[in-house]
Amino acid sequence: MNLNEALERYTAERPRFQRAAEQVRVRLEHLAAENGLSCRVSAREKDPQGYMIKVVTKGYADAWGEVTDKAGARVIFDRPSHVDDFTKIIDEDPELAVIRIEDKREITDPERLAYSGVHIQVAVTADDGASEAIECEVQLRTAAQDIWSILSHKLLYKPIVELPREQQHAIYRLVALIELFDMEVERVMDALPQQPGYEYSEVLREVESDFLRLTESLSFRRLSIYILDSLQGVIPSDDSYVTKVREYVAANEESLRSIYSDYGPHSDMSSSPDYALFGQAESLMLLERLDNDAFALLSAWNAAGLPEEWLRTLASVSDADIAF
């Protein structure tokens, strides 16, 4: 098919590719969430001008069949290992029919270094009843690879002027830095679970968000980790507790706002050491525990040697009936 025929057909069918790209985006986000992988997903259908430029610059003989990224999606990960994990997940997903997988991280030809990452060509069933499936190109990259791809695309693949060979080589040397960056990210991420307080990271993020919303104030993360680490076994660190804290805050939001207004970081009591916990996000967890397991909390608090007055003042605004 020649270029004019391909552009005419693509213009007519573009909404189908737009819907297919969105369908793939939704599925990719679902797969990532289902498997606990943090990422950023975007999708698009190719614009007609980009379509035309690609056919002309690539010298395609078949202006329709050789353009395989009419619909496209991109998934950006922080960790290189998550690119490999997600490649396997997509390959095994029954809703995304994988046509081919190309690992461009293994390409050593300097003329093809512009697109680091993994490209997966998938086909999805059209939503208009048509028998022909729609192909979509899925690109998986790390954040570092994405930066490299954008930079190299501008400077090497679509330069304003042709760069001298010396400058081209300088850009190619960046590949080693990108690879080193990703290796160090992976090493640091592997080490994180060994750090004190890591097991509370999810629930702490949740309460920090709620605390900021309720008080318009940030708390001291180091103190939060110290207290939570001292109370291991009393304050759960699993996902179900994140849900429990979220439900507790939702059910008691009005009273919590009143408590923080009277005793929190912007109140007259904020300078009193005895009320230090009212300026901390973990106070939400402690208030929840005071309501639901006060005696266990008090026992662990005393065993850890934490300041008694901190918990006493917090208990005074709760419904807990405990003696210090």
Coordinates of N, CA and C in Angstrom, one line a residue, residues 3-13:
L3 N 1.8 5.5 0.3 CA 1.6 6.4 1.4 C 0.3 7.1 1.4
N4 N -0.2 7.5 0.3 CA -1.5 8.2 0.2 C -2.6 7.3 0.6
E5 N -2.6 6.1 0.1 CA -3.6 5.1 0.5 C -3.6 4.8 2.0
A6 N -2.4 4.7 2.5 CA -2.2 4.3 3.9 C -2.7 5.5 4.8
L7 N -2.4 6.7 4.5 CA -2.8 7.9 5.2 C -4.3 8.0 5.2
E8 N -4.9 7.8 4.0 CA -6.4 7.9 3.9 C -7.0 6.8 4.8
R9 N -6.5 5.6 4.8 CA -7.1 4.5 5.6 C -6.9 4.8 7.1
Y10 N -5.7 5.3 7.4 CA -5.4 5.6 8.8 C -6.3 6.7 9.4
T11 N -6.5 7.7 8.6 CA -7.3 8.8 9.0 C -8.7 8.3 9.3
A12 N -9.2 7.4 8.5 CA -10.6 6.9 8.7 C -10.6 6.0 9.9
E13 N -9.6 5.2 10.1 CA -9.6 4.2 11.2 C -8.9 4.7 12.5

